[in-house]
Short mmCIF file of C-alpha atoms and ligand atoms in Angstrom, two decimals:
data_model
loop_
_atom_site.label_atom_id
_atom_site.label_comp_id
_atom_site.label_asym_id
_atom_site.label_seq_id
_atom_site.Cartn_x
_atom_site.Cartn_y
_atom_site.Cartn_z
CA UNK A 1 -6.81 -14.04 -11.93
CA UNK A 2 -4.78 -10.96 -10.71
CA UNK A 3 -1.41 -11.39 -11.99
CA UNK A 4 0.38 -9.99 -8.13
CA UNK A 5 3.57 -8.79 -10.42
CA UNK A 6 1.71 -6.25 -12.08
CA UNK A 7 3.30 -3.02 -11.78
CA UNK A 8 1.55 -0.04 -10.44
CA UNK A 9 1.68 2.05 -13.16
CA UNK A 10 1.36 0.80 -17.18
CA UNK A 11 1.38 2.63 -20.08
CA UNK A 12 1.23 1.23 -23.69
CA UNK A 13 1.64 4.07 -26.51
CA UNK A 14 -0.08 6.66 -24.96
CA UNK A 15 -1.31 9.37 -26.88
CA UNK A 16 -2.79 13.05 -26.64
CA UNK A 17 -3.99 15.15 -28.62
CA UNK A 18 -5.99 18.24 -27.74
CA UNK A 19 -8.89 19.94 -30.55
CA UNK A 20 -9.29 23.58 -30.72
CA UNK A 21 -12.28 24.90 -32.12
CA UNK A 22 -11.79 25.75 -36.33
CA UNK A 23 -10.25 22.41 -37.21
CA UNK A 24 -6.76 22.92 -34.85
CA UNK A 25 -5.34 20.27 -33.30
CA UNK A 26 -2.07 20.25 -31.10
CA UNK A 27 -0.82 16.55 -30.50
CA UNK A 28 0.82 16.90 -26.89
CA UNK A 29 1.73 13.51 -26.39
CA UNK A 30 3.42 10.72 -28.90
CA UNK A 31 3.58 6.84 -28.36
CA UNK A 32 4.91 7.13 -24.78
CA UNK A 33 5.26 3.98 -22.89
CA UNK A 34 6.91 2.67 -19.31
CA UNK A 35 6.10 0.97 -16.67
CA UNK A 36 6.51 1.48 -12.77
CA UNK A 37 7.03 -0.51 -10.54
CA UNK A 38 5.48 -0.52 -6.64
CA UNK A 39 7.84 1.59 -4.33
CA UNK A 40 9.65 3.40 -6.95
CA UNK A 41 10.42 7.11 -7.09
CA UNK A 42 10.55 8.67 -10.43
CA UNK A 43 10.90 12.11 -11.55
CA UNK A 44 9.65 13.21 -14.69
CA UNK A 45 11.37 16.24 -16.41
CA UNK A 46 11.10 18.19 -19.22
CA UNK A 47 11.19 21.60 -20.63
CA UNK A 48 7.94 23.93 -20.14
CA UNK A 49 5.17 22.78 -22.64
CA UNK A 50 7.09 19.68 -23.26
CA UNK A 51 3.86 17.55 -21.47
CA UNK A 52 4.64 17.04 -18.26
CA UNK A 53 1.14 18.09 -16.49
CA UNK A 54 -0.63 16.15 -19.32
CA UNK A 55 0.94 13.29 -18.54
CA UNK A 56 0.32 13.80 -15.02
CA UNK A 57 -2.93 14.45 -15.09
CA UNK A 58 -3.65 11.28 -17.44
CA UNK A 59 -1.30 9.11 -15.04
CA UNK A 60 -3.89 10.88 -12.00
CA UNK A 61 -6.93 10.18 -13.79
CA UNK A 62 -7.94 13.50 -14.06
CA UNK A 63 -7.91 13.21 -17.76
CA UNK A 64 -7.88 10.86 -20.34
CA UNK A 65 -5.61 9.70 -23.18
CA UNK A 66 -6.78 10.46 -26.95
CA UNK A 67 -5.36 6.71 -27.63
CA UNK A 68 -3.08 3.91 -26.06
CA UNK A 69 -3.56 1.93 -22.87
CA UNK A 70 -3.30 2.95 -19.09
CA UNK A 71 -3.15 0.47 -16.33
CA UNK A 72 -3.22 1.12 -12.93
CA UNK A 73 -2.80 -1.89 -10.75
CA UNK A 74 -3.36 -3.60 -13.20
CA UNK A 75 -6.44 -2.50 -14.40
CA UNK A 76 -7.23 -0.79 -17.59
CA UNK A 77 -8.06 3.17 -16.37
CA UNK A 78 -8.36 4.35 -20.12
CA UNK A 79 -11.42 3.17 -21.06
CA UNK A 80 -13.35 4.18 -17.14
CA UNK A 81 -15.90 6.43 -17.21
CA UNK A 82 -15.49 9.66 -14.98
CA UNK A 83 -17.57 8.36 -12.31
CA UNK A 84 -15.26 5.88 -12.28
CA UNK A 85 -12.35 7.57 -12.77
CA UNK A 86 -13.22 9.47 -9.49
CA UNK A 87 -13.10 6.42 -7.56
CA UNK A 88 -10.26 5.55 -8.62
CA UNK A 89 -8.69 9.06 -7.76
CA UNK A 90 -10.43 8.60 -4.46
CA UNK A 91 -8.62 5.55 -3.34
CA UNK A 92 -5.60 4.95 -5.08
CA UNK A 93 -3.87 8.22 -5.75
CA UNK A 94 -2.78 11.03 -3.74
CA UNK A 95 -2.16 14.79 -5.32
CA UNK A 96 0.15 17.70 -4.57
CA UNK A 97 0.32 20.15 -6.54
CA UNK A 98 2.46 23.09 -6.90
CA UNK A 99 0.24 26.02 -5.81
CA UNK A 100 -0.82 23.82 -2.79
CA UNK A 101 -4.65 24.19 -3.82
CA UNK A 102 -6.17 24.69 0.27
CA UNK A 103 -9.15 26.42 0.92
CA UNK A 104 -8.04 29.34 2.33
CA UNK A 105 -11.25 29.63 4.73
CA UNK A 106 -11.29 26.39 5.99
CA UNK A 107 -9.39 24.72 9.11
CA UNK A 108 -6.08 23.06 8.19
CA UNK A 109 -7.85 19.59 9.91
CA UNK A 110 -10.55 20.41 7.47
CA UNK A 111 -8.61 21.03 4.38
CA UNK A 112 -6.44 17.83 5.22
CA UNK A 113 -9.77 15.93 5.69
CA UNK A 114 -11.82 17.05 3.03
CA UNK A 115 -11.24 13.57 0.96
CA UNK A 116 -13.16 12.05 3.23
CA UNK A 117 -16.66 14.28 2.91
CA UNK A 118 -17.27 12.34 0.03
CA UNK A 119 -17.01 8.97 1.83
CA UNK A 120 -19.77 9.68 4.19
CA UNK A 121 -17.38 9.28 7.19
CA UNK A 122 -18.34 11.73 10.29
CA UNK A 123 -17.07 14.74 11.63
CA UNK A 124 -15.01 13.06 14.36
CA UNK A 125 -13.89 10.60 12.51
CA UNK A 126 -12.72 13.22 10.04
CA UNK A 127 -10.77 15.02 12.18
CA UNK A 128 -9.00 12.08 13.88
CA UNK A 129 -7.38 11.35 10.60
CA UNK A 130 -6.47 14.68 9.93
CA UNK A 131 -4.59 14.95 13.37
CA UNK A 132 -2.88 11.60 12.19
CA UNK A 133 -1.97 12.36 8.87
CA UNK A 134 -0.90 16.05 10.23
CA UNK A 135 1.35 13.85 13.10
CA UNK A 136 3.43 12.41 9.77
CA UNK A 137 4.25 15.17 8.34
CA UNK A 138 5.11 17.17 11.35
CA UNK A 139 2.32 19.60 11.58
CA UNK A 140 0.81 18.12 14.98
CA UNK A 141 -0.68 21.28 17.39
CA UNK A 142 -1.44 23.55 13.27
CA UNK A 143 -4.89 22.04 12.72
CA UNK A 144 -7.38 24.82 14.10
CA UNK A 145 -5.03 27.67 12.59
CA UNK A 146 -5.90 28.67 8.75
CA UNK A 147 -3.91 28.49 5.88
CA UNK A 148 -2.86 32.27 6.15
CA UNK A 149 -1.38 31.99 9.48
CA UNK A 150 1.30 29.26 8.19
CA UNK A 151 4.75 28.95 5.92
CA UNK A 152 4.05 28.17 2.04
CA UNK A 153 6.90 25.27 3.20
CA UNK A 154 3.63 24.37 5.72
CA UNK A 155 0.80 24.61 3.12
CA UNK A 156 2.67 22.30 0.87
CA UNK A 157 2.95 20.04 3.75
CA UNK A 158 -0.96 20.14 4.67
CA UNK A 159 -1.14 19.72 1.03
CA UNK A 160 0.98 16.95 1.65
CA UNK A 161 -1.60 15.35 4.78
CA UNK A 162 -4.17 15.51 2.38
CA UNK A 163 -2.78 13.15 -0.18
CA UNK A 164 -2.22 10.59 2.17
CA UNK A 165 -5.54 10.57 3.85
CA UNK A 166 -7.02 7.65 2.34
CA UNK A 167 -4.15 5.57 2.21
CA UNK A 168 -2.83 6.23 -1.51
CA UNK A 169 -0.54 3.48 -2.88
CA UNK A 170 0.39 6.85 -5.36
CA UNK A 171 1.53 10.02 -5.30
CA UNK A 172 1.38 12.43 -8.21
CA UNK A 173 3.09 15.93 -7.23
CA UNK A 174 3.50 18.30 -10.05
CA UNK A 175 6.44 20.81 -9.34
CA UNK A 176 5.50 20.61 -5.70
CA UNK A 177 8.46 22.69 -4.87
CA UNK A 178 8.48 25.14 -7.54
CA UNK A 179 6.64 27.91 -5.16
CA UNK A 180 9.30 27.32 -2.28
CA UNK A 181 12.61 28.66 -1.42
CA UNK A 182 15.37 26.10 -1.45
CA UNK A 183 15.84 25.01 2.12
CA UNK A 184 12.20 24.80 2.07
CA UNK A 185 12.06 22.87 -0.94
CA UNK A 186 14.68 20.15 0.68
CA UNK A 187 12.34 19.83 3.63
CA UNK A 188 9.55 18.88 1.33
CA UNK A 189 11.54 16.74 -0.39
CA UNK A 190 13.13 14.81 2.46
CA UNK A 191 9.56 14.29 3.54
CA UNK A 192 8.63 12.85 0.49
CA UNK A 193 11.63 10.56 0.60
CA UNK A 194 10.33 9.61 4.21
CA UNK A 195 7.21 8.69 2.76
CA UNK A 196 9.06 6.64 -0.27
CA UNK A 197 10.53 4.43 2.16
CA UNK A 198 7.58 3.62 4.45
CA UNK A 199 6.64 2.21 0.26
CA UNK A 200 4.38 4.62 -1.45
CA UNK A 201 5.00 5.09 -4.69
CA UNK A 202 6.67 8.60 -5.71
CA UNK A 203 5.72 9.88 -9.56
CA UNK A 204 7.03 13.75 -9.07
CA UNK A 205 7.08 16.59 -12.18
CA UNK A 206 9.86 18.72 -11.69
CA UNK A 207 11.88 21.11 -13.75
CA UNK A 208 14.52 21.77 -11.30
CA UNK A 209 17.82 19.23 -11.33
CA UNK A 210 18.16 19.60 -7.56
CA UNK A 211 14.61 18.36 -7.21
CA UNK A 212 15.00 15.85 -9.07
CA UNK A 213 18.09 14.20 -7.80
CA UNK A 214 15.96 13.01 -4.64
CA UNK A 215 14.78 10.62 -7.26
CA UNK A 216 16.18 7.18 -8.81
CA UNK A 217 14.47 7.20 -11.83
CA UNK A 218 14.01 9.66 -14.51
CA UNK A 219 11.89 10.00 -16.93
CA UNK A 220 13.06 12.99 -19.47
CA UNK A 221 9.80 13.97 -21.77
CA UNK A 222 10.86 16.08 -24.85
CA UNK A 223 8.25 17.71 -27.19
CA UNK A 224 5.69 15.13 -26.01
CA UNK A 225 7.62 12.12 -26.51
CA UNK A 226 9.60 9.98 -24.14
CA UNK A 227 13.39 11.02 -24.73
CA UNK A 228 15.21 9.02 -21.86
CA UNK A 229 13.91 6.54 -19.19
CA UNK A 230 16.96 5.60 -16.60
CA UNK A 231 18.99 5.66 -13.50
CA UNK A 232 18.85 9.52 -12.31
CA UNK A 233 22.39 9.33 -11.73
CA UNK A 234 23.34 8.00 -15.30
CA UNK A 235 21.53 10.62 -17.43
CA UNK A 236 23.74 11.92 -19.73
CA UNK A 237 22.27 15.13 -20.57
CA UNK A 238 22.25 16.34 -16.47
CA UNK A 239 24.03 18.28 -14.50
CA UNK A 240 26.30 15.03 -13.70
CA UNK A 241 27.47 15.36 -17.79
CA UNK A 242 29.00 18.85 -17.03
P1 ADP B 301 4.32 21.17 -19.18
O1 ADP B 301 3.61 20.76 -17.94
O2 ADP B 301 5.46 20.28 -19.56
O3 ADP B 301 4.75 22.61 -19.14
P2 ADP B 301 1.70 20.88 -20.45
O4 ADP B 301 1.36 19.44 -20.38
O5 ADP B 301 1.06 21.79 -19.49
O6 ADP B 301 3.30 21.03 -20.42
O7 ADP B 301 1.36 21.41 -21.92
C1 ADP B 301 1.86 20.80 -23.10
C2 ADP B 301 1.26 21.48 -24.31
O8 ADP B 301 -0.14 21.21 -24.36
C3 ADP B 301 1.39 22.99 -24.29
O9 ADP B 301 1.68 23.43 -25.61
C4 ADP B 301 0.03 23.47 -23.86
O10 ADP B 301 -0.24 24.73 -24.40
C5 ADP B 301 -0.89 22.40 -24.44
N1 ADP B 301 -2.09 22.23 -23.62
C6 ADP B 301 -2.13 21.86 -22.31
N2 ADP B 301 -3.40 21.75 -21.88
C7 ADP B 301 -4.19 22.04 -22.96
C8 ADP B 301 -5.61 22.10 -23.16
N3 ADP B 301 -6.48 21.82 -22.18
N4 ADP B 301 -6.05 22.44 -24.41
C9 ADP B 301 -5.18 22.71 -25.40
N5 ADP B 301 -3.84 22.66 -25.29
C10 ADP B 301 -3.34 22.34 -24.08
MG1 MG B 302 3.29 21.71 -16.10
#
């Protein structure tokens, strides 16, 4: 039976723990565990190395957790096989990263449509969605020029039109904004916010206390373990503390 009060995103002592070659291993993550909930926005902090992207990319499927339960949807991602995995990625979860990873040579329609290649869905089709997608995020009248000819505050937002092009109920953006300027960075950010309240779910990797403040929830990750999980605005060791 599908239990409808699931929460989007479950995870149950999660561990990692990476294996160098000669016997070294570096334990990245320790017995971190939260839930969230459909609709929230959360930003994760944390210093550099702390375990942010691992995280991430474990939350994003692109990775796996050494031990410890994830659930997404309810339903138990962890033990998935990568074939598997990449369905899951395909259909649930939207990405942005920080260097906004387009293909420089290719169409912004066609970078914002690429998702879809591997779906079998035609050319026209294809490029119908793109113009959509590029509508929401304010792009409409970009999508023959190339990723040269635009703003880095514009790549991040193609970046952005690709995420949501198969209907995510997620999106994972690690330091988005940490290639931007600041204005640029409070466009992006007010467009994520936009797309927070039309109810997809925000999980965003940020080191920057600006950033973070478009977010309710915080999630503070300290040498791999979970050090604070709270309102944004009641975190003690911010910016509001000093
Ligand atoms: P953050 O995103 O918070 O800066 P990361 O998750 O990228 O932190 O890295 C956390 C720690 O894990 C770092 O010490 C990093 O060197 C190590 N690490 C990350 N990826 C790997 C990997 N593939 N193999 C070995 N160690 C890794
Ligand atoms: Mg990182």
């Amino acid at each position: 039976m599908i239990n409808t009060h699931s929460p989007v995103i479950e995870v149950k002592n999660l561990c990692k723990t990476y294996f160098m070659s000669g016997g070294m291993s570096q334990s990245v993550l320790k017995d971190i565990s939260f839930s969230i909930e459909a609709g929230e926005f959360v930003a994760i902090m944390g210093h550099s190395g702390s375990g942010k992207s691992t995280l991430m990319n474990i939350l994003g499927c692109l990775d796996k957790p050494t031990s410890g339960l994830y659930l997404l949807n309810g339903d138990l991602v962890s033990d998935k096989s990568e074939l598997e995995l990449a369905s899951v990625r395909g259909h649930e979860i939207g990405f942005v990263f920080q260097n906004f990873n387009l293909l420089m040579k290719r169409t912004i329609a066609d970078n914002v449509s690429l998702p879809l290649i591997y779906q079998n869905i035609g050319e026209k089709e294809r490029y119908e969605r793109a113009l959509r997608m590029l509508e929401k995020v304010g792009l409409t009248g970009y999508e023959n020029r190339f990723p040269s000819q635009i703003s880095g505050g514009m790549q991040q937002r193609v970046a952005i039109a690709r995420s949501l092009i198969n209907n995510p109920s997620i999106i994972f953006a690690d330091e988005p904004t940490g290639n931007l300027d600041t204005a640029t960075s409070d466009e992006i950010m007010n467009l994520f916010t936009r797309l927070n309240k039309q109810g997809i779910t925000i999980v965003l990797v940020t080191h920057e206390e600006d950033v973070a403040d478009y977010a309710k929830r915080l999630i503070k990750i300290s040498d791999g373990r979970k050090e604070y999980d709270g309102l944004r605005q009641s975190y003690q060791g911010g910016r509001e503390a000093k």
